[in-house]
mmCIF file of C-alpha atoms and ligand atoms in Angstrom:
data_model
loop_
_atom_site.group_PDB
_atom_site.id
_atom_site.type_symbol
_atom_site.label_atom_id
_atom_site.label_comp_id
_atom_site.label_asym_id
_atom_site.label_seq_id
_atom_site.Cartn_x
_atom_site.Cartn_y
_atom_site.Cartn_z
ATOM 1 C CA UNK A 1 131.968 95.094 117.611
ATOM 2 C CA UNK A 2 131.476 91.369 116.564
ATOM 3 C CA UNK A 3 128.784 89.588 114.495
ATOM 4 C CA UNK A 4 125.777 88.530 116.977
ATOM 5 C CA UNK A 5 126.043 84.768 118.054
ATOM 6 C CA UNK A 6 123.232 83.477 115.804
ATOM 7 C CA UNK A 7 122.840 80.362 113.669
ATOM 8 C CA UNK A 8 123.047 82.039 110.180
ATOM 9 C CA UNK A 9 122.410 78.792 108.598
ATOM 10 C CA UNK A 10 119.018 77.780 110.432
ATOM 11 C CA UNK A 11 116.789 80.875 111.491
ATOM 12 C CA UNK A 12 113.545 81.234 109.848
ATOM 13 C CA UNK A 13 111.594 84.358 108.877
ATOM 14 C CA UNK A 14 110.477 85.685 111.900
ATOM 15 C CA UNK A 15 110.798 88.584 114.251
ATOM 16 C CA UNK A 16 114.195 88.671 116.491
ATOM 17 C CA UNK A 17 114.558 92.328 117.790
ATOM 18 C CA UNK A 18 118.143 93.968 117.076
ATOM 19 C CA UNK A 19 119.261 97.176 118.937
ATOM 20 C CA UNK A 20 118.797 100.206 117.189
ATOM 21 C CA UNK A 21 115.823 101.519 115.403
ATOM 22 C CA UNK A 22 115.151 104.760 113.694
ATOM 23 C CA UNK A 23 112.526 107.371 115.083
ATOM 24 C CA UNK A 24 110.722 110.483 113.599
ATOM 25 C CA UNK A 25 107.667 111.750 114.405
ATOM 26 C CA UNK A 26 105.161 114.373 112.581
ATOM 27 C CA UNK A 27 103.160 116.790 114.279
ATOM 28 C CA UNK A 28 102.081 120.335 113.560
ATOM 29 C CA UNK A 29 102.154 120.151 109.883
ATOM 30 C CA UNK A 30 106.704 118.532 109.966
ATOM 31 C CA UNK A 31 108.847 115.899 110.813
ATOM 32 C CA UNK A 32 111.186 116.232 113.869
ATOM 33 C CA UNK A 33 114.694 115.608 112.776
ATOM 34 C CA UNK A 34 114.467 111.986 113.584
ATOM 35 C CA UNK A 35 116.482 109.784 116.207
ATOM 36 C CA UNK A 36 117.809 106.103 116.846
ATOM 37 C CA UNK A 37 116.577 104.700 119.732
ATOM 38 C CA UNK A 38 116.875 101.410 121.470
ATOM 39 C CA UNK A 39 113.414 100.758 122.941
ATOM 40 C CA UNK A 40 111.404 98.504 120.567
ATOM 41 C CA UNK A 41 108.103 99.354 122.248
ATOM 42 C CA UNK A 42 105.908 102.198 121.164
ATOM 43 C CA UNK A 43 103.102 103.860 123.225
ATOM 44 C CA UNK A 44 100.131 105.574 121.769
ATOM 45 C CA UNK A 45 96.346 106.289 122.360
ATOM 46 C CA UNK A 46 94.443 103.489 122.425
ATOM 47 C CA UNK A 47 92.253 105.805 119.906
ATOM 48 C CA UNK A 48 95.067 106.001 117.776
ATOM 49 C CA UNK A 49 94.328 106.282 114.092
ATOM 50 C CA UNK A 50 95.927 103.114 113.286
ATOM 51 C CA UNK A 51 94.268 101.079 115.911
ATOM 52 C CA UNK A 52 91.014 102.070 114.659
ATOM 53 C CA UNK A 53 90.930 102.681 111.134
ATOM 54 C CA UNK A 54 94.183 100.979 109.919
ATOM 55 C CA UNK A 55 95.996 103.750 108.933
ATOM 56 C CA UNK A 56 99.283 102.662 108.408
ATOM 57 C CA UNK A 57 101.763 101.819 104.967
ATOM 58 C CA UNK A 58 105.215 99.744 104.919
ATOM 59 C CA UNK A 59 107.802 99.103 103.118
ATOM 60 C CA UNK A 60 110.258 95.872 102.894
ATOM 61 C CA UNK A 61 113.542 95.529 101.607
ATOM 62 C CA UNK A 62 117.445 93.539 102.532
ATOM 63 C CA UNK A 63 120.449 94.510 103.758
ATOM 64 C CA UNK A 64 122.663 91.725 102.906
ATOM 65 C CA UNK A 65 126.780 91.198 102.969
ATOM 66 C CA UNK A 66 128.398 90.771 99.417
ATOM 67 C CA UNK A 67 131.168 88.076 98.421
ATOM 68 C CA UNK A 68 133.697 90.896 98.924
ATOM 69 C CA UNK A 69 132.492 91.818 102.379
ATOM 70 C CA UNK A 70 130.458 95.118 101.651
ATOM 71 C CA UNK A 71 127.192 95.460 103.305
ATOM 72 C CA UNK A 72 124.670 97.082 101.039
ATOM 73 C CA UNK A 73 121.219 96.752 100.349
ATOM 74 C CA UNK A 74 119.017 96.856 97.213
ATOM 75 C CA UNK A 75 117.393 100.071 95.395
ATOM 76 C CA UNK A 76 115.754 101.808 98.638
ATOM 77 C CA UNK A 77 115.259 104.530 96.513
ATOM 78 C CA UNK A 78 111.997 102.729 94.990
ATOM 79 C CA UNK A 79 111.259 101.992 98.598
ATOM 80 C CA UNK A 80 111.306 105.245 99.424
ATOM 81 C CA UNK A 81 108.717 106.279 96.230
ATOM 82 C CA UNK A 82 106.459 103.819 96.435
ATOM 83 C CA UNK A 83 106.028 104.637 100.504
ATOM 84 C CA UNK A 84 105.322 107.933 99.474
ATOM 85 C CA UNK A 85 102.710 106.915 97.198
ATOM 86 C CA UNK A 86 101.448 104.496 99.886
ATOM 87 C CA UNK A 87 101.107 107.512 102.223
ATOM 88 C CA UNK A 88 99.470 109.882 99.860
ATOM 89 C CA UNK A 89 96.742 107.104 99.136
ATOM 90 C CA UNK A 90 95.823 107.110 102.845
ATOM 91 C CA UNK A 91 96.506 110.686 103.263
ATOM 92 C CA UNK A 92 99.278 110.322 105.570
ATOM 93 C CA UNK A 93 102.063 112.918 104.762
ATOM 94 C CA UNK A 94 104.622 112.099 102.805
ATOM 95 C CA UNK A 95 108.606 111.458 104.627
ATOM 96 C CA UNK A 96 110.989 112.567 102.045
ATOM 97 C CA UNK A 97 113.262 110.456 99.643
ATOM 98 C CA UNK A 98 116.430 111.302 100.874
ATOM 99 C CA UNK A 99 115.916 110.968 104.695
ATOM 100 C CA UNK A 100 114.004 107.854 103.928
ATOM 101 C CA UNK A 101 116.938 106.144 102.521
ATOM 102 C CA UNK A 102 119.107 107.720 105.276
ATOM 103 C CA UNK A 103 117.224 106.339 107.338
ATOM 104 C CA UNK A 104 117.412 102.721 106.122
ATOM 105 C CA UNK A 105 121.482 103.210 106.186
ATOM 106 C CA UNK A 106 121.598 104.263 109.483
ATOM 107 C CA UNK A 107 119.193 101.709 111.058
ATOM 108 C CA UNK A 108 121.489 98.795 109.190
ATOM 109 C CA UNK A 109 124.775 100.160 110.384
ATOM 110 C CA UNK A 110 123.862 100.721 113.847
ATOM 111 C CA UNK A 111 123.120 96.984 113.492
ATOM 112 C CA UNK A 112 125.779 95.922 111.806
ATOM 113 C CA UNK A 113 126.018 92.850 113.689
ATOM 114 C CA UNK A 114 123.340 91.443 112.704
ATOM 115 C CA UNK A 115 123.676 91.386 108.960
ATOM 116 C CA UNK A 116 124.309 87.779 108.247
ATOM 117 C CA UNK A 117 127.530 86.730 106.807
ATOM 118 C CA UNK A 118 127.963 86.235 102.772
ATOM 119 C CA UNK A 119 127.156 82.995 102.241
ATOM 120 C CA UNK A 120 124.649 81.949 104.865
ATOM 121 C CA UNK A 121 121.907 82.653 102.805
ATOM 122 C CA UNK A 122 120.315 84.475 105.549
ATOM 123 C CA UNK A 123 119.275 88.508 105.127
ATOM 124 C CA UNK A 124 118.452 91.377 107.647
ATOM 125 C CA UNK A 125 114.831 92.376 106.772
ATOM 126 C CA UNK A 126 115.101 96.428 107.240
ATOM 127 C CA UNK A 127 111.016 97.016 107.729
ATOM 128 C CA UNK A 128 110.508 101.004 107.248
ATOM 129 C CA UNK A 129 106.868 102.131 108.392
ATOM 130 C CA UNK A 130 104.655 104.580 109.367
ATOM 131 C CA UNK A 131 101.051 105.140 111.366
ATOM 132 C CA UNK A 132 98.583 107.576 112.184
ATOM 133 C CA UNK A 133 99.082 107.950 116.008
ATOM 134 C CA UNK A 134 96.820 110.217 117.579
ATOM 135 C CA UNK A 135 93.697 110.058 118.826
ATOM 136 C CA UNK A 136 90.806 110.208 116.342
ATOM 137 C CA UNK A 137 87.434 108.785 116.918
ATOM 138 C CA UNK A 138 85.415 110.333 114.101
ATOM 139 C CA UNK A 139 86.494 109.071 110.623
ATOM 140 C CA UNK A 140 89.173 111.216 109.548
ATOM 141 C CA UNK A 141 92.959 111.146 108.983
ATOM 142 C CA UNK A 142 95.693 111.478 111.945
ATOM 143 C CA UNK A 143 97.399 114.629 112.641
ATOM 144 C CA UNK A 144 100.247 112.859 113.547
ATOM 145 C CA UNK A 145 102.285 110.514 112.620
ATOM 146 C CA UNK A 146 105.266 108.238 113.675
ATOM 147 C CA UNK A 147 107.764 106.763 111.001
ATOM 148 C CA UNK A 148 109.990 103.761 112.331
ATOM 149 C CA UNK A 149 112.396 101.830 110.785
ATOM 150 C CA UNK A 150 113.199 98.344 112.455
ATOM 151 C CA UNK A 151 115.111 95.118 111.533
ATOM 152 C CA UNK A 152 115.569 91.688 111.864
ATOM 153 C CA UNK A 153 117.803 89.092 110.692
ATOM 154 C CA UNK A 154 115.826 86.219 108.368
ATOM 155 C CA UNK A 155 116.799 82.851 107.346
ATOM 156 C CA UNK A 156 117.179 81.771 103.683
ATOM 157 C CA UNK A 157 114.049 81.385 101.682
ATOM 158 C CA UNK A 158 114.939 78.352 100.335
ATOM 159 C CA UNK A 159 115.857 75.878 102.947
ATOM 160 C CA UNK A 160 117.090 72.803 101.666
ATOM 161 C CA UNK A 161 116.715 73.309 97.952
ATOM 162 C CA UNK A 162 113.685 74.673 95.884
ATOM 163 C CA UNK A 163 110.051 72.616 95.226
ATOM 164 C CA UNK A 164 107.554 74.676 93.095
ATOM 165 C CA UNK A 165 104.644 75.140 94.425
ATOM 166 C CA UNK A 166 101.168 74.635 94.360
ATOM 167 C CA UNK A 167 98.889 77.891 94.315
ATOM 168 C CA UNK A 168 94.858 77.779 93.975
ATOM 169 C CA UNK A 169 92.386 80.217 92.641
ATOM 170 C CA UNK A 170 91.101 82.105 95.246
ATOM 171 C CA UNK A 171 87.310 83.227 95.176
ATOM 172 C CA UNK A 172 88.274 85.917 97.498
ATOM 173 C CA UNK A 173 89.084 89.029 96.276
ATOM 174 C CA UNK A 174 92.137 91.122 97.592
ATOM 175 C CA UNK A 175 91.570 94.358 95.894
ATOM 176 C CA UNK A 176 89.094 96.864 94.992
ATOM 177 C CA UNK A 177 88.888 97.794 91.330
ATOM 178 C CA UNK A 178 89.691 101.817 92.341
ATOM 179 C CA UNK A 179 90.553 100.509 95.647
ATOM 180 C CA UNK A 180 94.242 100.527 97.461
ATOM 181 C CA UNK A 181 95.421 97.318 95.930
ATOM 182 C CA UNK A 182 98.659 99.380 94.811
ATOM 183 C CA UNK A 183 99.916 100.448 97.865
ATOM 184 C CA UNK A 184 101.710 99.091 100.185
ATOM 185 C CA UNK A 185 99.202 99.389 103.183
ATOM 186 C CA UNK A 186 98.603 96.910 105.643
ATOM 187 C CA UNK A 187 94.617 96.931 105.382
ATOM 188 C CA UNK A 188 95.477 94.798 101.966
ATOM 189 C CA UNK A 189 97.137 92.268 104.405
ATOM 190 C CA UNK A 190 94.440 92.298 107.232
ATOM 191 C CA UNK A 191 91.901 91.270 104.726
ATOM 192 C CA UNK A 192 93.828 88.519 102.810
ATOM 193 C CA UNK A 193 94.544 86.935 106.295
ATOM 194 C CA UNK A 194 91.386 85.014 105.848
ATOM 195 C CA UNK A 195 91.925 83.739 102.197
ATOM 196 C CA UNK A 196 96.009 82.673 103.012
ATOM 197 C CA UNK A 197 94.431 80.604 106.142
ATOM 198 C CA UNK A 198 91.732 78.592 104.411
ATOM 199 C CA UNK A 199 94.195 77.857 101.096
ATOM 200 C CA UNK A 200 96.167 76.253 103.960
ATOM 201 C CA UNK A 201 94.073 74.675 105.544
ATOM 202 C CA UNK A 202 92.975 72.774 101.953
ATOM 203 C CA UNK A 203 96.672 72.414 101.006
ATOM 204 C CA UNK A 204 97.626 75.452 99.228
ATOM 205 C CA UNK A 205 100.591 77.476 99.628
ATOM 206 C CA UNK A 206 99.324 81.045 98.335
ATOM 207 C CA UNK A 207 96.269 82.387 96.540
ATOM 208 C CA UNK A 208 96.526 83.486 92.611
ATOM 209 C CA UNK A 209 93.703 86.814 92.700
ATOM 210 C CA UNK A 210 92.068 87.550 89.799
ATOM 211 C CA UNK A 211 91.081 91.348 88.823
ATOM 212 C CA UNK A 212 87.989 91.929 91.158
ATOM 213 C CA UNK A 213 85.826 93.262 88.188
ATOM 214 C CA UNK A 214 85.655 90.882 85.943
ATOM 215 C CA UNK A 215 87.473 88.163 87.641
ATOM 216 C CA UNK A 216 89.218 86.953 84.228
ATOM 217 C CA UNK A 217 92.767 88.352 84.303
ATOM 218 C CA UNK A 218 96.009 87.198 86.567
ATOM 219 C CA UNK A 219 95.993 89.850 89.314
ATOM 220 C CA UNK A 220 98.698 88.629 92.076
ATOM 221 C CA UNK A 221 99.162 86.595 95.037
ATOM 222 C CA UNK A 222 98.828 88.560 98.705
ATOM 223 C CA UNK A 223 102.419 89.617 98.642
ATOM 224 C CA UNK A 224 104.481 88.787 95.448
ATOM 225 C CA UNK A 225 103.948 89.651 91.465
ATOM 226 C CA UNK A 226 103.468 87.198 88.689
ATOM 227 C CA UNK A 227 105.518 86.387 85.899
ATOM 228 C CA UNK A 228 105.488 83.710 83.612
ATOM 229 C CA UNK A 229 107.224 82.140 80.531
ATOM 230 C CA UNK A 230 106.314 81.024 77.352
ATOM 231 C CA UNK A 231 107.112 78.285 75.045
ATOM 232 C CA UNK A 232 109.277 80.550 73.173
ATOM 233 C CA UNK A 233 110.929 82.434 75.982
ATOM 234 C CA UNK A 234 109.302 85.571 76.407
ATOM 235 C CA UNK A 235 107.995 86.640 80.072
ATOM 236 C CA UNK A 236 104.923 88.036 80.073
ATOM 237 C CA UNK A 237 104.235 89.861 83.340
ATOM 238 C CA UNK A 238 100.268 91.100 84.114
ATOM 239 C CA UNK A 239 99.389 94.687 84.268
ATOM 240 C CA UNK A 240 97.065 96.496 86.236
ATOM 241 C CA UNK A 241 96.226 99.063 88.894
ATOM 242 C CA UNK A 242 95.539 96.873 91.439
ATOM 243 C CA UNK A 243 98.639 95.141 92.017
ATOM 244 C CA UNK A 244 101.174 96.476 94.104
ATOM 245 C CA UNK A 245 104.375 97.458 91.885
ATOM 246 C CA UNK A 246 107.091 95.071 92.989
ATOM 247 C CA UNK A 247 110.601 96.303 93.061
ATOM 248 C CA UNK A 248 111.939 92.916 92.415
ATOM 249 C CA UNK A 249 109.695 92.325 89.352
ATOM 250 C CA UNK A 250 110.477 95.750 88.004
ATOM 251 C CA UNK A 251 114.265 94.402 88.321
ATOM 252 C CA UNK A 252 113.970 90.979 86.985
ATOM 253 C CA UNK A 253 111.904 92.209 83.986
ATOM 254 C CA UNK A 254 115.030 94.696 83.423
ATOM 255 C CA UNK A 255 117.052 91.862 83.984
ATOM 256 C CA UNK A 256 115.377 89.902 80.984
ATOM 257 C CA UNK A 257 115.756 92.687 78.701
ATOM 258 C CA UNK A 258 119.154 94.246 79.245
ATOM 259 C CA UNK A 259 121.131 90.448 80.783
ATOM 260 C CA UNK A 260 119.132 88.083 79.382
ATOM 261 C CA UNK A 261 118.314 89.581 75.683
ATOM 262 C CA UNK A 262 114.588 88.404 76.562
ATOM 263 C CA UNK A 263 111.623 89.656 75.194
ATOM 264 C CA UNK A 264 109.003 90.834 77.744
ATOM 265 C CA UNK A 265 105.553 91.727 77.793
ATOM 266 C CA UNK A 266 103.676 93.408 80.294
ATOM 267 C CA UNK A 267 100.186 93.231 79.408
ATOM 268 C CA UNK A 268 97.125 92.379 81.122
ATOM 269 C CA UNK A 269 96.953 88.585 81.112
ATOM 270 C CA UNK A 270 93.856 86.769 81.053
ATOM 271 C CA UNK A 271 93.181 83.716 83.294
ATOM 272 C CA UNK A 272 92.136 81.269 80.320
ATOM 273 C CA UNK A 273 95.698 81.962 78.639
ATOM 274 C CA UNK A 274 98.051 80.471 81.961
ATOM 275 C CA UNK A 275 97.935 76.939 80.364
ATOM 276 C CA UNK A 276 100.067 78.548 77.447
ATOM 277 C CA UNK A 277 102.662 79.228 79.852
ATOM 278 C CA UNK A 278 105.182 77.067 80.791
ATOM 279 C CA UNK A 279 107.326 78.499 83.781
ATOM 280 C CA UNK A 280 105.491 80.580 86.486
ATOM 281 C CA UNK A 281 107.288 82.151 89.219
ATOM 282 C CA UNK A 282 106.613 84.625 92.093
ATOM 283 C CA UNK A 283 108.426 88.120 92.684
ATOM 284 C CA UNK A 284 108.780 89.653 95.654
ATOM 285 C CA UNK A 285 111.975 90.525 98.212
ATOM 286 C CA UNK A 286 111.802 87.678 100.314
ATOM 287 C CA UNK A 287 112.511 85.106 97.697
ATOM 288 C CA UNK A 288 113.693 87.233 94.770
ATOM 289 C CA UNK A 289 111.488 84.927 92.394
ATOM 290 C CA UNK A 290 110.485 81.253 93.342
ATOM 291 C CA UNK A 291 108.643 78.752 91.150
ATOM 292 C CA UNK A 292 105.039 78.019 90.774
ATOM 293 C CA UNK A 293 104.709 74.845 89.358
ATOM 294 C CA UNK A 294 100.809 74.071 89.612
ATOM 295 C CA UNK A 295 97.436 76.540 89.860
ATOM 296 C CA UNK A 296 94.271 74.534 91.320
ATOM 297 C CA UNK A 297 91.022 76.219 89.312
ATOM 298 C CA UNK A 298 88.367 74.399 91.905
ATOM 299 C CA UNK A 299 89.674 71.234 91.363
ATOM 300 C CA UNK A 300 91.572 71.542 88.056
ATOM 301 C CA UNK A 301 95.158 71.478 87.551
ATOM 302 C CA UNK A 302 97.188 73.426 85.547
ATOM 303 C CA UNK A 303 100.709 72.915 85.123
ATOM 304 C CA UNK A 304 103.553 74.506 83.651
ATOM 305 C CA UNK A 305 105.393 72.003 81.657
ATOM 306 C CA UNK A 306 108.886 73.155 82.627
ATOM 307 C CA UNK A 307 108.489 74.024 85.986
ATOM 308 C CA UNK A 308 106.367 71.377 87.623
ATOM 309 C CA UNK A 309 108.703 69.646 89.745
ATOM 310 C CA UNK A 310 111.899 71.416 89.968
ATOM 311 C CA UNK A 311 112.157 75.101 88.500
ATOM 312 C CA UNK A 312 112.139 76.397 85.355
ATOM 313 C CA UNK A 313 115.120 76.962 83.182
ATOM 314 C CA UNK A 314 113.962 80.215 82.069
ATOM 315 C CA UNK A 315 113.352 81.583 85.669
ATOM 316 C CA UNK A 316 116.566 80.102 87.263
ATOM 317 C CA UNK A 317 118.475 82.293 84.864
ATOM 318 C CA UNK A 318 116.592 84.954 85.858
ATOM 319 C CA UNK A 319 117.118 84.398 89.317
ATOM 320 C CA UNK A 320 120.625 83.119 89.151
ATOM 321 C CA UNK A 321 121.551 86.733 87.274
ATOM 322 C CA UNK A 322 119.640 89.269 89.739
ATOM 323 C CA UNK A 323 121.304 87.389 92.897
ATOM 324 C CA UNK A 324 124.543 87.482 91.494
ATOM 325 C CA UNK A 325 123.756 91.484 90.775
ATOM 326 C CA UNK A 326 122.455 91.894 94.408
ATOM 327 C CA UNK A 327 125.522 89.887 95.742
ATOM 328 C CA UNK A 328 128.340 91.464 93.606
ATOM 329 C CA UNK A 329 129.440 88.868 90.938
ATOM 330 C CA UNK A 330 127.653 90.615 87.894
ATOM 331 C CA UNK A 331 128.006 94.264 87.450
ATOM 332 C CA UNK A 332 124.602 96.083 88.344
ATOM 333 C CA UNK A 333 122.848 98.742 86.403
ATOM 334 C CA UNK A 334 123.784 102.275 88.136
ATOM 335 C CA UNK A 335 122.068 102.906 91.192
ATOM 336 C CA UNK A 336 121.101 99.752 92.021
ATOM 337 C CA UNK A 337 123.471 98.971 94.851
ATOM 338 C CA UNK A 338 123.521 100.939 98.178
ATOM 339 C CA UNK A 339 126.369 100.384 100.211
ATOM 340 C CA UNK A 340 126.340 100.704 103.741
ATOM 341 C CA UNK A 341 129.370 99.661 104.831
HETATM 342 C C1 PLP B 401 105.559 93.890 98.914
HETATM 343 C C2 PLP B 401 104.635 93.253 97.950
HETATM 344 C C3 PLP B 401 105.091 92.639 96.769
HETATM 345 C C4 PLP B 401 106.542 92.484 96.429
HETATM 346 O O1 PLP B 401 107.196 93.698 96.245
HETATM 347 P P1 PLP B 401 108.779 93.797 96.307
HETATM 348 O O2 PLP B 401 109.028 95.260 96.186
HETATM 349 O O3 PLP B 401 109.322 93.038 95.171
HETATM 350 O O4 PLP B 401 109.197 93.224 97.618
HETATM 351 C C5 PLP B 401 104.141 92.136 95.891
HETATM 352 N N1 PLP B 401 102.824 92.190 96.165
HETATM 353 C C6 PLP B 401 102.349 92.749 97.295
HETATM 354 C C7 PLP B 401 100.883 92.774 97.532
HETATM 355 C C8 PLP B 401 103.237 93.300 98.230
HETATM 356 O O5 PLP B 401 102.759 93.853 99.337
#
């Protein structure tokens, strides 16, 4: 066994198949026990629940090497909850904790190779997920089911240093108010396809929601939490029950209080009050937490003073002190570190 001849230092986040992947499949009320397999290609109906009423919930977290050469990854047992929640939302059935996060270990070590080296900056993206697979043509859930657990190695988020950036108001919305907007399904993703395309296309890198009711409160963006900082260092993160509960936020806002000694709110947090702010960053597993430095209301700006053009000190401390957690140089809070290898 030898690490896979990639370019650690220069692949980007996109989809390069690996060799194993874990199998399980529900029918008649249970899972089977569950397999690794090495064909990346799945056949179903073409009436397949998924294919024609988007049922179907996912997961995302990293498996990532440590200075001292352990390969781990980061709290899969919240993974494993919130996909469980997911599922129950969509009335899928529910694949337990345990073999959830079993299955996570054994899909990284049977691809051991492709877990980037310490240092490269680069992750392996372990996507667990699961769809309705049989054939259903009148509106009602599967009868079975097919959970998967894939990989692939990603490049580092930040490529040649870190530029906040610039985020509009969408007009869009991405979330019911009793909807699904706090699970992890991809029907949130298929509809926010339209609103991430048009805020490129005017020269926006994500969309800020606001709460589909009332459209005055900080919802999220279409795949990472909010959290901001005020002028007297206390993060103020929104809450509501349409944003999907991010297991990096969760962490960094532990992070404040128990590291940092930082005060934190989390508190629904009203549109008109982000100019008070003056650090604004994004949470999610891809880039831990990266800086917003601008939000475009239809034309006007709003900056945060201390995270406009590089970012924030507030958040880099933040950041610096969960990365060093995840990568072994600060002691992490029990149960926070799975080790694979
Ligand atoms: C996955 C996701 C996040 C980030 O969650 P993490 O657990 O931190 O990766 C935030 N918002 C949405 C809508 C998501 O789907």
């Amino acid at each position: 066994m030898a690490k896979k001849d990639i370019d650690w230092g220069n692949i980007g986040f996109g989809y390069m198949k690996t060799d194993k992947r874990y199998v399980s499949n529900y029918k008649d009320g249970a899972w089977d026990s569950g397999a690794m397999i090495s064909d990346d290609q799945i056949t179903i109906s073409e009436c397949a629940c998924v294919l024609q009423y988007a049922q179907t919930v996912f997961e995302g977290l990293k498996a990532y090497t440590t200075e001292d050469g352990r390969v781990v990854c980061f709290r899969p047992d919240l993974n494993a909850e919130r996909m469980m929640d997911s599922a129950a939302r969509l009335e899928m059935p529910q694949f337990p904790k345990e073999r959830f996060i079993e299955a996570v270990v054994q899909t990284v070590r049977e691809n051991i190779d492709y877990v980037p080296p310490y240092g490269s900056g680069a992750t392996l993206y372990v996507r667990p997920f699961m769809f309705g697979s049989n054939a259903v043509i009148g509106v009602k859930p599967a009868e079975e089911y097919q959970f998967r657990v894939f990989c692939t190695p990603v490049g580092p988020y930040f490529k040649g240093g870190v530029k906040p950036i610039t985020i509009r108001v969408c007009d869009f919305d991405r979330a019911a108010p009793h909807g699904t907007g706090h699970i992890k399904a991809g029907l949130n993703y298929a509809m926010s396809l339209h609103a991430i395309v048009d805020a490129h296309n005017k020269g926006f890198e994500e969309n800020m929601y606001l709460d589909p009711a009332t459209r005055t409160k900080v919802e999220e963006t279409g795949g990472a939490n909010f959290l901001f900082v005020t002028k007297d260092n206390k993060i103020v993160t929104p809450k509501s029950n349409s944003i999907l509960p991010s297991i990096t936020r969760r962490s960094l806002v532990s992070v404040a209080k128990d590291y940092l000694g930082l005060e934190v709110e989390e508190r629904e947090v009203f549109f008109d009050e982000i100019s008070d702010f003056v650090e604004c960053g994004l949470c999610g597993t891809a880039a831990v937490i990266s800086p917003v430095g601008c939000v475009n209301d239809h034309g006007r700006e709003i900056k945060f003073a201390n995270g406009c053009d590089e970012m924030g000190p507030i958040i880099t401390k933040l950041r610096e002190t969960l990365t060093g957690i995840q990568m072994g140089h600060i002691e992490a809070p029990e149960g926070w570190i799975k080790e694979i290898k």
